[in-house]
């Protein structure tokens, strides 16, 4: 996500073509869902945009022996199924020109010697020595794979041969396991070699929060506790748990969404302006604000949260069964499919400004947004106007599906008397920019190749995130079924979440009028 002409990693991009340096792209889990649905289509889109290195090889690592030509055909099939754009056979031919498969399994350490020999052979024949290891595998495999890579020396950087490790959330399942994972990885590689992907940072609208805040002069002076009443972060989905029962019942809404996706949004909205637009400065400011989230006691956490579980209903136009009847879900499960939290940030900018976060499955609508509610104007001038009509001063950053920004403010209704009503001013991306359909992974993968970590989570932020949610995890675990609210699929979540706001004299923002 480098700013034109100001990249801190400019030496790794060809300034004329913007192509990254040559590299071997090694995919562990190449036959899995993530590789097929997102990584390969994203590589295709980068190839179409001319943004892959001039010399580029894909090495697919499989757990059982597979011929390179079988892998080639497999990747072609996944592209046909998941490409976001019309596939041009000429581009595919070039992209897959250099695909090879190799078998390596941490259960058979010697297979990693084979992988090393394979990469050395590619290095000798093509001169490509930079290697990116994309671990598109379940989290339990992060450590064993990295350890084997480390053992055979594949993670050691040399001049002209960088080594990068890409992993995807979850980065641990609580504070302790996140610390352990960081510790294990950092024994093998340096922080600058790790790219922890949170796919929310691949979204244009999320990246735009930085630009919106810091490339415009008018927001910063009012972006603080003097002017902002509170902030709401909503990520609601119509999707139910479906076939992900076994993963979800061991995870729940809080772990699945909050310390990662929602906290990325929170960090971008609440961070201090970085002094430079580079990975170190931006990530340090994000880490600082996450570390400033007040750590609640378990009793406070119970008071400041709501967890819910859906029962049957209609969401996203489809009949949804009770969460507890979902395949691979414990029929007595107390795992939450909805979570709402009230957090505060203990620093000079935000002291006293609550951040309300909510996320849930099987809800009324797909809606991801950050709504910043400004303080009310003094009402004395407008005593005769209904208060509710005056109360909607919001600045809303729409992430999905509305991509854009909405400003809600009060205006005079035309006519002889002073009647006031709330109106909306909207900016929508699609009205200004025509972007080719993408997977959301293109920028992330490109950034891994050019060595720009700005959009990736650093160890300290990951741990700060878990630290803030840990009291909620602990308190909910102890409470068991007590306090688990029920909501019907296709609604806005449990009414208790409205109560969380109401008791502070506030309410969740209603969706945009379209
Ligand atoms: C994933 C979660 O990380 O994010 C899923 O595991 C969730 O449960 C998804 O559905 C939401 O992503 P998005 O981009 O659709 O908001």
Short mmCIF file of C-alpha atoms and ligand atoms in Angstrom, two decimals:
data_model
loop_
_atom_site.label_atom_id
_atom_site.label_comp_id
_atom_site.label_asym_id
_atom_site.label_seq_id
_atom_site.Cartn_x
_atom_site.Cartn_y
_atom_site.Cartn_z
CA UNK A 1 0.00 0.00 0.00
CA UNK A 2 2.87 2.29 -0.75
CA UNK A 3 2.12 5.88 -1.60
CA UNK A 4 3.18 6.75 -5.14
CA UNK A 5 6.75 7.92 -5.24
CA UNK A 6 7.20 7.67 -1.49
CA UNK A 7 7.61 4.02 -0.93
CA UNK A 8 9.90 2.94 1.85
CA UNK A 9 10.49 -0.25 -0.09
CA UNK A 10 11.17 1.37 -3.43
CA UNK A 11 14.33 -0.66 -3.88
CA UNK A 12 12.19 -3.76 -4.16
CA UNK A 13 10.01 -2.51 -6.99
CA UNK A 14 11.04 -1.82 -10.52
CA UNK A 15 10.15 1.92 -10.68
CA UNK A 16 9.11 1.74 -14.34
CA UNK A 17 6.92 -1.33 -14.28
CA UNK A 18 6.12 -1.41 -10.54
CA UNK A 19 6.87 -5.11 -10.67
CA UNK A 20 8.27 -6.73 -7.53
CA UNK A 21 11.65 -8.43 -7.55
CA UNK A 22 11.75 -11.98 -8.90
CA UNK A 23 10.54 -14.53 -6.39
CA UNK A 24 9.44 -18.09 -5.83
CA UNK A 25 5.95 -18.20 -4.36
CA UNK A 26 5.74 -21.35 -2.26
CA UNK A 27 2.21 -22.30 -1.23
CA UNK A 28 1.69 -24.79 1.57
CA UNK A 29 -1.85 -26.14 1.37
CA UNK A 30 -1.97 -25.50 -2.37
CA UNK A 31 -4.84 -27.94 -2.85
CA UNK A 32 -6.93 -26.33 -0.08
CA UNK A 33 -9.83 -23.93 -0.12
CA UNK A 34 -7.93 -20.73 0.66
CA UNK A 35 -5.39 -21.31 -2.11
CA UNK A 36 -8.06 -22.17 -4.65
CA UNK A 37 -10.65 -19.55 -3.81
CA UNK A 38 -8.43 -16.59 -3.07
CA UNK A 39 -4.68 -16.95 -3.54
CA UNK A 40 -4.65 -18.31 -7.09
CA UNK A 41 -7.36 -15.95 -8.41
CA UNK A 42 -5.50 -13.05 -6.77
CA UNK A 43 -2.25 -14.10 -8.45
CA UNK A 44 -4.11 -14.20 -11.75
CA UNK A 45 -5.45 -10.67 -11.20
CA UNK A 46 -1.96 -9.43 -10.38
CA UNK A 47 -0.64 -11.12 -13.52
CA UNK A 48 -3.37 -9.42 -15.55
CA UNK A 49 -2.41 -6.07 -14.06
CA UNK A 50 1.27 -6.71 -14.90
CA UNK A 51 2.13 -6.69 -11.21
CA UNK A 52 3.85 -10.04 -10.84
CA UNK A 53 7.63 -10.19 -10.93
CA UNK A 54 9.25 -10.65 -14.32
CA UNK A 55 10.60 -13.96 -13.09
CA UNK A 56 8.02 -15.74 -10.99
CA UNK A 57 7.55 -19.39 -10.05
CA UNK A 58 4.81 -21.05 -8.05
CA UNK A 59 5.80 -24.06 -6.00
CA UNK A 60 2.82 -25.95 -4.61
CA UNK A 61 3.57 -27.97 -1.51
CA UNK A 62 1.35 -31.01 -1.07
CA UNK A 63 1.16 -33.51 1.75
CA UNK A 64 1.06 -36.45 -0.60
CA UNK A 65 3.01 -36.90 -3.82
CA UNK A 66 1.46 -35.07 -6.77
CA UNK A 67 2.75 -34.63 -10.29
CA UNK A 68 3.42 -31.04 -11.33
CA UNK A 69 1.14 -31.43 -14.30
CA UNK A 70 -1.70 -32.65 -12.06
CA UNK A 71 -1.25 -29.58 -9.87
CA UNK A 72 -1.15 -27.41 -12.96
CA UNK A 73 -4.51 -28.81 -14.11
CA UNK A 74 -5.92 -28.46 -10.59
CA UNK A 75 -4.98 -24.78 -10.40
CA UNK A 76 -6.41 -24.16 -13.83
CA UNK A 77 -9.68 -25.70 -12.65
CA UNK A 78 -9.82 -23.56 -9.55
CA UNK A 79 -9.17 -20.47 -11.62
CA UNK A 80 -12.00 -21.37 -13.96
CA UNK A 81 -14.26 -21.70 -10.94
CA UNK A 82 -13.15 -18.82 -8.74
CA UNK A 83 -11.64 -16.15 -11.02
CA UNK A 84 -13.19 -12.74 -10.42
CA UNK A 85 -12.55 -11.71 -14.03
CA UNK A 86 -12.76 -13.31 -17.44
CA UNK A 87 -9.72 -15.55 -17.73
CA UNK A 88 -7.32 -14.86 -20.56
CA UNK A 89 -5.58 -18.14 -21.54
CA UNK A 90 -2.40 -16.32 -22.54
CA UNK A 91 -2.03 -14.79 -19.06
CA UNK A 92 -2.80 -18.12 -17.41
CA UNK A 93 -0.23 -19.86 -19.56
CA UNK A 94 2.44 -17.43 -18.44
CA UNK A 95 1.33 -17.57 -14.81
CA UNK A 96 1.37 -21.35 -14.67
CA UNK A 97 4.41 -21.68 -16.89
CA UNK A 98 6.59 -22.23 -13.91
CA UNK A 99 4.34 -24.25 -11.57
CA UNK A 100 5.89 -27.23 -9.89
CA UNK A 101 4.66 -29.41 -7.09
CA UNK A 102 6.66 -30.92 -4.30
CA UNK A 103 5.66 -33.07 -1.41
CA UNK A 104 6.60 -31.90 2.10
CA UNK A 105 5.03 -32.81 5.40
CA UNK A 106 6.34 -31.81 8.83
CA UNK A 107 5.50 -35.37 9.97
CA UNK A 108 8.29 -36.49 7.63
CA UNK A 109 11.10 -33.98 8.29
CA UNK A 110 13.32 -35.37 5.51
CA UNK A 111 10.72 -34.17 2.98
CA UNK A 112 11.81 -30.60 3.83
CA UNK A 113 15.32 -31.44 2.69
CA UNK A 114 13.66 -32.36 -0.60
CA UNK A 115 11.89 -28.99 -0.67
CA UNK A 116 15.16 -27.24 -0.05
CA UNK A 117 16.85 -29.11 -2.90
CA UNK A 118 13.91 -28.25 -5.16
CA UNK A 119 14.18 -24.54 -4.39
CA UNK A 120 17.94 -24.61 -4.85
CA UNK A 121 17.45 -26.18 -8.26
CA UNK A 122 15.01 -23.42 -9.23
CA UNK A 123 17.52 -20.87 -7.91
CA UNK A 124 20.31 -22.32 -10.00
CA UNK A 125 18.34 -22.64 -13.20
CA UNK A 126 16.41 -19.35 -13.06
CA UNK A 127 18.52 -17.24 -10.74
CA UNK A 128 15.45 -16.63 -8.54
CA UNK A 129 16.50 -16.87 -4.91
CA UNK A 130 13.86 -14.84 -3.05
CA UNK A 131 11.24 -17.08 -1.48
CA UNK A 132 7.86 -16.34 -0.04
CA UNK A 133 6.28 -19.13 1.99
CA UNK A 134 2.50 -18.78 2.05
CA UNK A 135 1.06 -21.01 4.78
CA UNK A 136 -2.49 -21.58 3.50
CA UNK A 137 -2.92 -24.29 6.12
CA UNK A 138 -4.80 -24.71 9.42
CA UNK A 139 -3.19 -22.77 12.30
CA UNK A 140 -1.98 -25.93 14.05
CA UNK A 141 0.43 -26.41 11.13
CA UNK A 142 2.06 -22.93 11.37
CA UNK A 143 4.61 -23.97 13.94
CA UNK A 144 5.64 -27.41 12.62
CA UNK A 145 6.01 -26.13 9.05
CA UNK A 146 7.99 -23.05 10.13
CA UNK A 147 10.22 -25.20 12.32
CA UNK A 148 11.06 -27.50 9.45
CA UNK A 149 11.71 -24.56 7.12
CA UNK A 150 13.99 -23.14 9.79
CA UNK A 151 15.74 -26.46 10.36
CA UNK A 152 16.75 -26.81 6.72
CA UNK A 153 17.87 -23.18 6.60
CA UNK A 154 15.13 -21.96 4.26
CA UNK A 155 14.20 -19.05 6.53
CA UNK A 156 17.69 -17.59 6.65
CA UNK A 157 18.02 -14.45 4.56
CA UNK A 158 21.13 -13.74 2.50
CA UNK A 159 21.93 -10.76 0.32
CA UNK A 160 19.81 -11.24 -2.82
CA UNK A 161 17.69 -13.91 -1.18
CA UNK A 162 14.94 -12.67 1.10
CA UNK A 163 12.67 -15.06 2.97
CA UNK A 164 9.09 -14.26 4.02
CA UNK A 165 6.47 -16.18 5.92
CA UNK A 166 2.81 -15.43 5.32
CA UNK A 167 0.16 -16.66 7.76
CA UNK A 168 -3.54 -16.00 8.15
CA UNK A 169 -5.71 -15.56 11.20
CA UNK A 170 -6.35 -16.98 13.75
CA UNK A 171 -3.11 -15.94 15.41
CA UNK A 172 -3.82 -17.90 18.56
CA UNK A 173 -7.12 -18.47 20.26
CA UNK A 174 -6.44 -16.41 23.38
CA UNK A 175 -3.70 -14.27 24.87
CA UNK A 176 -1.59 -17.20 26.01
CA UNK A 177 -1.64 -19.10 22.72
CA UNK A 178 -1.04 -15.89 20.73
CA UNK A 179 2.04 -15.18 22.83
CA UNK A 180 3.26 -18.72 22.34
CA UNK A 181 2.78 -18.56 18.58
CA UNK A 182 4.63 -15.24 18.35
CA UNK A 183 7.39 -16.59 20.52
CA UNK A 184 7.73 -19.76 18.44
CA UNK A 185 7.81 -17.90 15.13
CA UNK A 186 10.15 -15.19 16.34
CA UNK A 187 12.68 -17.85 17.32
CA UNK A 188 12.87 -18.74 13.63
CA UNK A 189 12.43 -15.47 11.77
CA UNK A 190 12.68 -11.78 12.41
CA UNK A 191 9.45 -9.76 12.77
CA UNK A 192 10.04 -8.05 9.39
CA UNK A 193 9.87 -11.47 7.69
CA UNK A 194 6.39 -12.30 9.03
CA UNK A 195 3.27 -11.18 7.18
CA UNK A 196 0.19 -11.82 9.34
CA UNK A 197 -2.79 -11.39 7.05
CA UNK A 198 -6.06 -9.97 8.29
CA UNK A 199 -8.14 -9.93 5.14
CA UNK A 200 -9.96 -6.78 6.34
CA UNK A 201 -6.80 -4.83 5.59
CA UNK A 202 -7.07 -5.96 1.98
CA UNK A 203 -10.33 -4.04 1.62
CA UNK A 204 -10.03 -0.71 -0.16
CA UNK A 205 -12.52 0.87 2.19
CA UNK A 206 -10.49 -0.18 5.21
CA UNK A 207 -7.25 1.14 3.71
CA UNK A 208 -9.08 4.35 2.94
CA UNK A 209 -9.66 5.06 6.64
CA UNK A 210 -6.02 6.10 6.92
CA UNK A 211 -6.21 8.34 3.89
CA UNK A 212 -9.54 9.81 4.91
CA UNK A 213 -8.27 10.72 8.35
CA UNK A 214 -4.78 11.89 7.53
CA UNK A 215 -4.93 13.23 3.97
CA UNK A 216 -7.73 15.68 4.81
CA UNK A 217 -7.29 18.70 7.00
CA UNK A 218 -10.82 18.94 8.31
CA UNK A 219 -11.20 15.74 10.31
CA UNK A 220 -8.25 15.75 12.68
CA UNK A 221 -9.26 18.86 14.71
CA UNK A 222 -12.62 17.31 15.63
CA UNK A 223 -11.48 13.69 15.90
CA UNK A 224 -11.36 13.50 19.67
CA UNK A 225 -13.28 13.44 22.93
CA UNK A 226 -14.12 17.14 22.72
CA UNK A 227 -16.36 16.55 19.73
CA UNK A 228 -17.09 12.85 19.49
CA UNK A 229 -19.76 11.34 21.70
CA UNK A 230 -19.07 7.70 20.89
CA UNK A 231 -18.03 5.32 18.11
CA UNK A 232 -19.96 2.29 16.86
CA UNK A 233 -18.36 -0.52 14.91
CA UNK A 234 -20.81 -2.94 13.35
CA UNK A 235 -19.99 -6.07 11.37
CA UNK A 236 -23.22 -7.91 10.79
CA UNK A 237 -23.57 -10.85 8.45
CA UNK A 238 -26.58 -12.63 7.04
CA UNK A 239 -24.51 -15.79 6.68
CA UNK A 240 -25.18 -18.46 9.25
CA UNK A 241 -22.64 -20.98 10.50
CA UNK A 242 -23.61 -23.46 7.80
CA UNK A 243 -20.96 -26.07 7.23
CA UNK A 244 -18.39 -24.49 9.53
CA UNK A 245 -19.92 -26.00 12.69
CA UNK A 246 -16.84 -27.67 14.08
CA UNK A 247 -14.61 -24.61 13.58
CA UNK A 248 -17.24 -22.19 14.80
CA UNK A 249 -18.32 -24.09 17.89
CA UNK A 250 -14.71 -24.07 19.06
CA UNK A 251 -14.36 -20.38 18.24
CA UNK A 252 -17.47 -18.20 18.61
CA UNK A 253 -18.17 -14.71 17.33
CA UNK A 254 -15.82 -12.91 19.70
CA UNK A 255 -12.67 -14.85 18.81
CA UNK A 256 -13.62 -15.12 15.15
CA UNK A 257 -14.11 -11.41 14.54
CA UNK A 258 -13.22 -9.04 17.37
CA UNK A 259 -9.49 -9.18 18.21
CA UNK A 260 -8.75 -9.23 14.50
CA UNK A 261 -11.21 -7.62 12.07
CA UNK A 262 -13.10 -5.29 14.41
CA UNK A 263 -9.92 -4.23 16.20
CA UNK A 264 -8.28 -3.42 12.88
CA UNK A 265 -11.14 -1.03 12.20
CA UNK A 266 -10.93 0.35 15.71
CA UNK A 267 -7.16 0.84 15.47
CA UNK A 268 -7.37 2.72 12.18
CA UNK A 269 -10.13 4.96 13.46
CA UNK A 270 -8.57 5.64 16.85
CA UNK A 271 -4.79 5.68 16.24
CA UNK A 272 -2.69 8.81 16.49
CA UNK A 273 -1.38 10.22 13.21
CA UNK A 274 1.84 8.40 12.34
CA UNK A 275 4.76 10.70 11.64
CA UNK A 276 5.60 8.80 8.47
CA UNK A 277 3.63 6.63 6.11
CA UNK A 278 5.73 3.55 6.59
CA UNK A 279 5.15 0.17 8.17
CA UNK A 280 7.04 0.91 11.35
CA UNK A 281 5.27 4.19 12.13
CA UNK A 282 1.78 3.05 11.16
CA UNK A 283 2.03 -0.27 12.96
CA UNK A 284 3.49 1.35 16.05
CA UNK A 285 0.57 3.79 16.31
CA UNK A 286 -1.92 0.97 15.79
CA UNK A 287 -0.20 -1.08 18.47
CA UNK A 288 -0.25 1.90 20.85
CA UNK A 289 -3.96 2.48 20.59
CA UNK A 290 -4.80 -1.21 20.96
CA UNK A 291 -2.62 -1.32 24.04
CA UNK A 292 -4.54 1.66 25.41
CA UNK A 293 -7.87 -0.19 25.40
CA UNK A 294 -8.81 -0.41 29.04
CA UNK A 295 -8.44 -3.95 30.36
CA UNK A 296 -11.68 -4.71 32.16
CA UNK A 297 -12.19 -6.93 35.16
CA UNK A 298 -14.36 -9.97 34.52
CA UNK A 299 -17.23 -8.29 36.38
CA UNK A 300 -16.89 -5.18 34.20
CA UNK A 301 -16.64 -7.36 31.11
CA UNK A 302 -19.94 -9.05 31.97
CA UNK A 303 -21.60 -5.70 32.52
CA UNK A 304 -20.19 -4.25 29.31
CA UNK A 305 -21.02 -7.05 26.93
CA UNK A 306 -23.82 -9.07 25.40
CA UNK A 307 -23.49 -12.46 23.80
CA UNK A 308 -26.21 -14.10 21.81
CA UNK A 309 -26.96 -17.23 19.87
CA UNK A 310 -29.40 -17.45 16.99
CA UNK A 311 -32.41 -19.69 16.72
CA UNK A 312 -34.20 -20.52 13.50
CA UNK A 313 -35.46 -17.78 11.24
CA UNK A 314 -34.92 -16.31 7.80
CA UNK A 315 -31.66 -14.53 7.11
CA UNK A 316 -30.36 -13.42 3.74
CA UNK A 317 -33.55 -14.73 2.15
CA UNK A 318 -32.81 -18.24 3.33
CA UNK A 319 -34.21 -20.43 6.08
CA UNK A 320 -31.74 -20.81 8.89
CA UNK A 321 -31.93 -23.60 11.45
CA UNK A 322 -31.14 -23.17 15.16
CA UNK A 323 -27.44 -22.73 15.72
CA UNK A 324 -27.53 -25.74 18.05
CA UNK A 325 -28.91 -27.94 15.29
CA UNK A 326 -26.08 -27.04 12.90
CA UNK A 327 -24.01 -30.08 11.88
CA UNK A 328 -20.94 -30.54 14.13
CA UNK A 329 -22.27 -28.14 16.77
CA UNK A 330 -22.84 -29.36 20.33
CA UNK A 331 -26.65 -29.52 20.80
CA UNK A 332 -26.16 -27.78 24.19
CA UNK A 333 -23.60 -25.32 22.92
CA UNK A 334 -23.31 -21.99 24.72
CA UNK A 335 -21.02 -20.57 22.05
CA UNK A 336 -22.02 -17.08 20.94
CA UNK A 337 -22.90 -16.25 17.35
CA UNK A 338 -23.35 -12.58 18.29
CA UNK A 339 -21.17 -10.39 20.46
CA UNK A 340 -21.49 -6.76 21.51
CA UNK A 341 -18.92 -5.00 23.69
CA UNK A 342 -18.45 -1.59 25.18
CA UNK A 343 -14.79 -0.59 25.37
CA UNK A 344 -12.95 2.52 26.37
CA UNK A 345 -9.54 3.75 25.34
CA UNK A 346 -7.44 5.27 28.05
CA UNK A 347 -5.61 8.05 26.31
CA UNK A 348 -5.89 11.82 25.91
CA UNK A 349 -7.76 11.64 22.63
CA UNK A 350 -10.41 9.14 23.67
CA UNK A 351 -10.85 9.14 27.44
CA UNK A 352 -14.58 9.07 28.16
CA UNK A 353 -15.61 8.15 24.59
CA UNK A 354 -17.13 4.66 24.51
CA UNK A 355 -16.49 2.38 21.56
CA UNK A 356 -19.40 0.02 21.01
CA UNK A 357 -18.61 -3.02 18.90
CA UNK A 358 -21.03 -5.63 17.63
CA UNK A 359 -20.84 -8.54 15.27
CA UNK A 360 -23.08 -11.47 14.53
CA UNK A 361 -24.08 -14.21 12.16
CA UNK A 362 -27.53 -14.74 10.64
CA UNK A 363 -28.58 -11.13 11.09
CA UNK A 364 -30.92 -8.87 9.12
CA UNK A 365 -28.36 -7.56 6.69
CA UNK A 366 -24.75 -7.67 5.66
CA UNK A 367 -23.38 -4.42 7.00
CA UNK A 368 -19.87 -3.43 7.98
CA UNK A 369 -19.41 0.14 9.08
CA UNK A 370 -17.82 2.50 11.54
CA UNK A 371 -20.23 5.20 12.72
CA UNK A 372 -18.80 8.18 14.55
CA UNK A 373 -21.41 10.01 16.49
CA UNK A 374 -20.68 13.65 17.22
CA UNK A 375 -21.81 15.44 20.33
CA UNK A 376 -25.18 17.12 20.19
CA UNK A 377 -25.52 20.78 19.53
CA UNK A 378 -27.03 22.69 22.46
CA UNK A 379 -30.76 22.57 21.84
CA UNK A 380 -31.89 25.80 23.41
CA UNK A 381 -32.47 27.47 20.03
CA UNK A 382 -34.65 24.63 18.84
CA UNK A 383 -36.74 23.82 21.90
CA UNK A 384 -39.84 23.21 19.88
CA UNK A 385 -38.23 20.67 17.56
CA UNK A 386 -38.51 17.00 18.44
CA UNK A 387 -35.21 16.04 20.03
CA UNK A 388 -34.92 12.81 18.07
CA UNK A 389 -34.88 14.74 14.84
CA UNK A 390 -31.87 16.70 15.99
CA UNK A 391 -29.84 13.85 17.24
CA UNK A 392 -28.34 12.29 14.18
CA UNK A 393 -24.92 13.83 13.69
CA UNK A 394 -23.03 10.85 12.37
CA UNK A 395 -19.98 10.45 10.19
CA UNK A 396 -20.19 6.93 8.80
CA UNK A 397 -17.44 4.99 7.08
CA UNK A 398 -19.15 2.29 5.06
CA UNK A 399 -16.95 -0.72 4.53
CA UNK A 400 -19.41 -3.18 3.01
CA UNK A 401 -21.70 -3.48 1.11
CA UNK A 402 -22.05 0.32 1.03
CA UNK A 403 -18.54 1.40 0.18
CA UNK A 404 -18.17 5.05 0.94
CA UNK A 405 -18.77 7.75 3.47
CA UNK A 406 -22.00 9.23 4.75
CA UNK A 407 -22.40 12.43 6.73
CA UNK A 408 -25.63 12.89 8.60
CA UNK A 409 -26.51 16.36 9.70
CA UNK A 410 -29.49 18.56 10.47
CA UNK A 411 -31.01 20.94 8.03
CA UNK A 412 -33.98 23.24 7.78
CA UNK A 413 -37.00 21.83 6.07
CA UNK A 414 -38.06 24.40 3.42
CA UNK A 415 -41.04 26.45 4.57
CA UNK A 416 -41.96 29.51 6.58
CA UNK A 417 -41.37 27.95 10.01
CA UNK A 418 -38.08 26.58 11.33
CA UNK A 419 -38.55 22.87 11.14
CA UNK A 420 -35.47 20.71 11.30
CA UNK A 421 -34.78 17.30 9.88
CA UNK A 422 -31.75 15.04 9.51
CA UNK A 423 -30.32 14.54 6.01
CA UNK A 424 -27.47 12.51 4.55
CA UNK A 425 -24.62 13.47 2.26
CA UNK A 426 -23.05 10.46 0.60
CA UNK A 427 -19.89 9.58 -1.19
CA UNK A 428 -19.91 6.19 -2.87
CA UNK A 429 -16.78 4.68 -4.36
CA UNK A 430 -18.59 3.26 -7.31
CA UNK A 431 -19.73 6.73 -8.38
CA UNK A 432 -16.12 7.87 -8.71
CA UNK A 433 -13.94 4.88 -9.37
CA UNK A 434 -14.24 1.85 -11.58
CA UNK A 435 -12.24 -0.95 -10.06
CA UNK A 436 -11.95 -4.35 -11.72
CA UNK A 437 -13.53 -7.07 -9.54
CA UNK A 438 -10.95 -8.51 -7.21
CA UNK A 439 -10.58 -11.04 -4.42
CA UNK A 440 -9.37 -8.52 -1.83
CA UNK A 441 -6.03 -10.35 -1.64
CA UNK A 442 -4.24 -8.64 -4.51
CA UNK A 443 -2.81 -5.71 -2.53
CA UNK A 444 -1.87 -7.98 0.34
CA UNK A 445 -0.01 -10.45 -1.86
CA UNK A 446 1.64 -7.68 -3.84
CA UNK A 447 2.76 -6.03 -0.61
CA UNK A 448 4.27 -9.31 0.61
CA UNK A 449 6.26 -9.47 -2.60
CA UNK A 450 7.51 -5.88 -2.41
CA UNK A 451 8.30 -6.24 1.29
CA UNK A 452 5.86 -3.65 2.60
CA UNK A 453 4.45 -4.77 5.98
CA UNK A 454 2.18 -1.77 6.48
CA UNK A 455 -1.04 -3.77 6.06
CA UNK A 456 0.03 -6.70 8.20
CA UNK A 457 -0.36 -7.24 11.89
CA UNK A 458 2.67 -7.03 14.10
CA UNK A 459 3.15 -9.30 17.12
CA UNK A 460 2.51 -6.51 19.64
CA UNK A 461 -0.86 -5.59 18.08
CA UNK A 462 -1.97 -9.20 17.99
CA UNK A 463 -1.18 -9.57 21.67
CA UNK A 464 -2.73 -6.23 22.62
CA UNK A 465 -5.93 -7.32 20.87
CA UNK A 466 -6.11 -10.59 22.75
CA UNK A 467 -5.30 -8.85 26.00
CA UNK A 468 -8.33 -6.60 25.61
CA UNK A 469 -10.75 -9.44 24.83
CA UNK A 470 -9.36 -11.95 27.34
CA UNK A 471 -11.56 -10.79 30.28
CA UNK A 472 -14.64 -11.25 28.09
CA UNK A 473 -13.54 -14.75 27.09
CA UNK A 474 -12.87 -15.66 30.71
CA UNK A 475 -16.05 -14.14 32.09
CA UNK A 476 -18.24 -15.77 29.43
CA UNK A 477 -16.62 -19.13 29.94
CA UNK A 478 -17.37 -18.99 33.66
CA UNK A 479 -20.92 -17.76 33.10
CA UNK A 480 -21.73 -20.68 30.74
CA UNK A 481 -25.39 -20.60 29.76
CA UNK A 482 -26.08 -17.74 32.18
CA UNK A 483 -26.49 -14.53 30.30
CA UNK A 484 -26.46 -16.10 26.84
CA UNK A 485 -29.17 -14.18 24.98
CA UNK A 486 -31.17 -15.70 22.17
CA UNK A 487 -32.06 -13.94 18.92
CA UNK A 488 -34.00 -15.01 15.94
CA UNK A 489 -32.04 -15.45 12.71
CA UNK A 490 -32.74 -12.51 10.42
CA UNK A 491 -32.97 -9.92 13.20
CA UNK A 492 -30.56 -7.32 14.51
CA UNK A 493 -29.33 -9.56 17.28
CA UNK A 494 -30.60 -9.86 20.85
CA UNK A 495 -32.56 -6.99 22.36
CA UNK A 496 -30.03 -7.03 25.20
CA UNK A 497 -27.58 -5.39 22.77
CA UNK A 498 -30.00 -2.48 22.38
CA UNK A 499 -30.22 -2.33 26.14
CA UNK A 500 -26.41 -2.05 26.36
CA UNK A 501 -26.72 1.22 24.46
CA UNK A 502 -30.00 2.38 25.95
CA UNK A 503 -28.66 2.36 29.47
CA UNK A 504 -26.04 4.90 28.32
CA UNK A 505 -28.78 6.98 26.68
CA UNK A 506 -27.67 5.90 23.21
CA UNK A 507 -28.84 3.61 20.41
CA UNK A 508 -27.34 1.73 17.48
CA UNK A 509 -27.43 3.67 14.24
CA UNK A 510 -30.17 2.56 11.89
CA UNK A 511 -28.97 1.44 8.44
CA UNK A 512 -28.61 4.06 5.70
CA UNK A 513 -31.65 5.10 3.80
CA UNK A 514 -30.97 3.93 0.26
C1 LIG B 1 -13.65 -14.46 8.63
C2 LIG B 1 -14.47 -15.20 9.64
O1 LIG B 1 -12.40 -14.14 9.15
O2 LIG B 1 -14.33 -13.26 8.26
C3 LIG B 1 -15.84 -15.51 9.07
O3 LIG B 1 -13.81 -16.40 10.01
C4 LIG B 1 -16.52 -14.26 8.58
O4 LIG B 1 -16.66 -16.15 10.06
C5 LIG B 1 -15.59 -13.47 7.65
O5 LIG B 1 -17.69 -14.63 7.88
C6 LIG B 1 -16.20 -12.10 7.35
O6 LIG B 1 -15.47 -11.49 6.34
P1 LIG B 1 -16.14 -10.39 5.41
O7 LIG B 1 -15.02 -9.92 4.56
O8 LIG B 1 -17.22 -11.10 4.64
O9 LIG B 1 -16.71 -9.35 6.31
#
